[in-house]
Amino acid sequence: MVGIVLVSHSWKLAEGAAELAREMGGPDVKLETAGGLDAPDHPVGTDAVLVLGAIERAWSDDGVVVLMDLGSAVLSAEMALEMLPDDKRAKVLLCEAPFIEGAVAAAVTAKLGATAEQVATEARGGLAPKVAHLGGPEAPTAEAPQTFDAGQARSIRLVVPNPHGLHARPAARFVQVASGFDADVRVANLTAGRGPVTARSLNAVATLGVGKGDEIEVLATGNEADRALDAVRALAERGFDEEIEPEVPATVTPSAGPEAPAGALAGVPTSPGVALGVARRFHPPTLDAPERQAADPEAELRALDDALSATAVDIEAQRAAVAGRVGTYQAAIFDAHRLFLQDEMLVEPVRAAIRDDRRAAPNAWKEAVEAMAAAWEALEDEYLRARAADLRSVGLQVLAHLLGVPVPRPSLTGAGILVAPDLTPADAAGLDPALALGIATAFGGPTSHAAILARSLGIPAVVGLGESALRIAEGTALALDGDAGLLYVDPPPRLATGFEERRRAAADADREARAEAHTPATTLDGVPIEVAANVGSPEEIAAAVEAGCDGVGLFRTEFLFMERGQMPSEDEQEAAYRRAAEALGGRPMVVRTLDVGADKPLPYLAQPPEANPFLGVRGLRLGLERPDLLETQLRAIVRAAADHPVRVMFPMVATLEELRSARAAVAAAAEGLGVPMPEGLQVGIMVEVPSAALIAPVLAAEVDFFSIGTNDLTQYALAADRGNERVAALSDALHPAVLRLIAATCEAAAAHDRWVGVCGELAGDALATPVLLGLGVRELSMSAPAIPAVKRAVRAVDLGRAREHAARALGLPSAEAVREMLRTEAGAA
Ligand code: PEP
Ligand code: MG
C-alpha cells in the first residue's frame, strides 16, 4: 500500500487532517505526519528532518505521496527529499493537492491498493466535490476517462437514508466496499440526474451530491459484479455504516428492548432505589452582561481574544473527555464548537462594536451570539437549526471568561427525573437531590465518574438507556428503577403504586440501618472494620459523618481543581484539607493526589489529544510529568497533616519506580517546607492497575497501605471502558479475575503487615462485603448513602465462613456465578 505523509506548519492541523483521513480510509492506512517543530512545546513550524522521519515511517516500496500545506512546508519537504538516497527519492512524490481534501482522497485511494500516481491524481481532484456543490470554476477532475459498457452491466437501485446523504464518511465507505471486488463499479444519482461516475473515486462519488432520500443506481461489470452489488446493497442496509436515528414522534412509545418489560426502556442499574416523577431536561443556563461602555477599547479587544483562546482550551478538554467516554465520532461536535470561535461572521461584528461604538466586550459578544443563533434558528434545515443551541453554549463559555465567572451549569426547572444524553462529572456534582429525584441517561457506564457522583448524592440512576430515552418529551410521567436498571414511560397506576411502596420500604430499611450506623462495625468474630466515605469536597463531609462514616477513605481532590479558571494555590488547598479534617472531628482522612486526565480533564491544563486517554497521562503519571502541580499539592497536604490524622495516597501507580518517585516527592515537600515528616503520615497507593496488584509483594515493602480502586482495576483487567454502556455487562468488579487481583494484593500486604482497603464502587455493594472481608480487606470506603447498609452487612459476617466463600469465589467461572453464590449465602444467613 502506498504511504502518505502530511506536512503542515501546525502540529494540530497535521494531526487533525490525519485523523480525518484515517477515519475515511481506515485505521490501517500507512499515514504519517510531520507538523510543527517539536510538539507540544513548539507546535508551529516545519522541519525537514521531521519530514524525513515521517517519510521513513510511511515507507513503502509502492511509493510515498507527500502532501504539504503552505510555504516552508513545501521547502522542508523538498529538503527532506534531497536527504534521501537516490533510489528512495525516485519513489517519493510531492503532490500539490489541496491539503485536507487531498489527504482524505489520498487515504481512501491508497487503501484500495492504487499506485502512487493514482493516489496523487485522486488527491489533486479533492476539491471537485466542493466545487460541484458550491459552484465556481471547474476543478481538475480526478477521474481518468474509461470505457464502460453500460449495456453489459448489472445494476441495483437504492434510496440513501442517511441524514446528510452520501457526504464524506458514508461516501468513503461506499468507495471502500464497491472497490473490493474484481469488478468495474459505477454509480449515478438518479434523483439529481448526475453520473454515472466510477465508484473507485471518493471525489467522483461525493460530486454526485447524493442527499437524503435520493435514489442512486449502482452498475457493475466484471467477474465479481454480482458480489460487488450484493456488498453495496448490504452496506446500504447498514446505513452506510453510519448510525442513523430512526425517525420517531417527539413522544416516545417505548419499544421494549430484549430484556425490558413492556413499556420500559432497559439500561444499566447505576444507583439504587426507585423514583417517580415527570421527565425533566436540563434548562440551558444564562448569564447577564449589563450594558456598559468600553473605557479602553484596546483592553476590551484583548479581553475578547483571551476569552476566545481560553474557551478553545476548554473545548479541547471537553472533546478529549467525551472522546474518552463515548468515542471520537460523538466528540466531533466539539470540533464544530471550536469553529464558532474562529468564525469571522461572529467575531468581526463584536470587534467592530468594541472599536467603533466603544461597547464593552461582554455585551457586544452576547448580542452577536444571540443575533447569529437567531439566524441559525430561522433556517429551514432542521439539522442546521439545532446548531443554534451549540452556538449559545459556546457563546456562554466565552461570556463566562469575559466576566471572570465560572461557566454556569445547566439546571432543572422543577422536581422530576432528569433525562440527559450523559452527564459530565461537573453536571452531576451540581445536581440538587431535592429536584433530581432520579437520573436517566442515554449513554455512560455505571462506574463513570458522573455515575459515582449520582450514587454519592443518593439519587437513583439508570444509565445507558440508548438514544430512544432522548426522545421522551419533557413532562412525561416516568418511573425509574435504579436496582433493575429500568425506566418506565407513562407507568400504569398499579406500577406507580408498587413503586411508591418500594420507595417507602427502602426508606424504612434505610432508617433502621442509620439508627445503628454511628457505632463501629465489627464482624461476628469481633474484628473491627473501618467503614469510610468517599468524598470530593469538604462540603460533603457533614453528610458522611451523619451517615456514620469512620473516616474518609478516599478524598478525590480533583474536584477541587475543576470548575475554576486556574489551579487552586497551596494556601487554598491547605484550607480545603483542613476544613475537611476538622469536619471529620479526629477521624482519619485519606487524601488522594490529583487524579485528572481521561474523563476528568482540567480545562486550564491543556494536554495533547490522546487516542486512549484512559491508558494515557492520567493520575500520578501527570503528577510526575508536572512536578510543580504535585509538589504544590503535597506541600498543602503535609501542612494539613501536621495537626490532623491525614493519610496521602497516589492514584494510578503501575510500577515500583513511580511509587518511589511519589514517595520522594512527599519527602521533598516536607523538606521544602523545612518541617519534619508529620508523625503518623501514612503514605499509600491505589491498586487500580493490574500490574500493581501483581507486583504487590514488591510494593508492599514500601507503602503503609493499599486501597484497591475496583473501578479502574476492573476496567483494566477486563479491557472494558468504565464509561461505555455497551461493555457495562463485562465490567463487573465481582469477576473472579478482579477478585484474584484483590486476593494477591491482600496476601502481599499481610506478609508485610500493611492494611488493605477498597475504595472502588464495589466497597459500597453490601452483597460483596463478605467476600471482600474474606479476602483480607479491612477498610471499605464508599459513597456516604451506602455506609449504613454496609455496616449492617459487616456485622453479619463470620470471618471464618467468609474466608471459605472467598476461596470458592476465586475458583468460580464468572461474575454472575460469584453473585449467585453470594446471594444464596446471604439468603441462608
Ligand atoms: C477506582 O478506580 O476504583 C477509584 C476509586 O478511583 P476513581 O473512581 O476516582 O478513578
Ligand atoms: Mg481510579
Coordinates of N, CA and C in Angstrom, one line a residue, residues 500-514:
E500 N -44.2 3.3 44.7 CA -44.3 4.1 45.9 C -44.1 3.3 47.1
E501 N -44.7 2.1 47.1 CA -44.5 1.2 48.3 C -43.0 0.8 48.5
R502 N -42.4 0.5 47.3 CA -40.9 0.1 47.4 C -40.1 1.3 48.0
R503 N -40.5 2.5 47.5 CA -39.7 3.7 48.0 C -39.9 3.8 49.5
R504 N -41.1 3.5 50.0 CA -41.3 3.7 51.4 C -40.6 2.6 52.2
A505 N -40.6 1.3 51.7 CA -39.9 0.2 52.4 C -38.4 0.5 52.4
A506 N -37.9 1.0 51.3 CA -36.5 1.3 51.3 C -36.1 2.4 52.3
A507 N -37.0 3.4 52.4 CA -36.7 4.5 53.3 C -36.8 3.9 54.8
D508 N -37.7 3.0 55.0 CA -37.8 2.4 56.4 C -36.5 1.6 56.7
A509 N -36.1 0.7 55.7 CA -34.9 -0.1 55.9 C -33.7 0.8 56.2
D510 N -33.6 1.9 55.4 CA -32.5 2.9 55.5 C -32.5 3.5 56.9
R511 N -33.7 3.8 57.4 CA -33.8 4.5 58.7 C -33.3 3.5 59.8
E512 N -33.7 2.2 59.6 CA -33.2 1.2 60.6 C -31.7 1.1 60.6
A513 N -31.1 1.0 59.4 CA -29.7 0.9 59.3 C -29.0 2.1 59.8
R514 N -29.6 3.3 59.5 CA -29.0 4.5 60.0 C -29.0 4.6 61.5

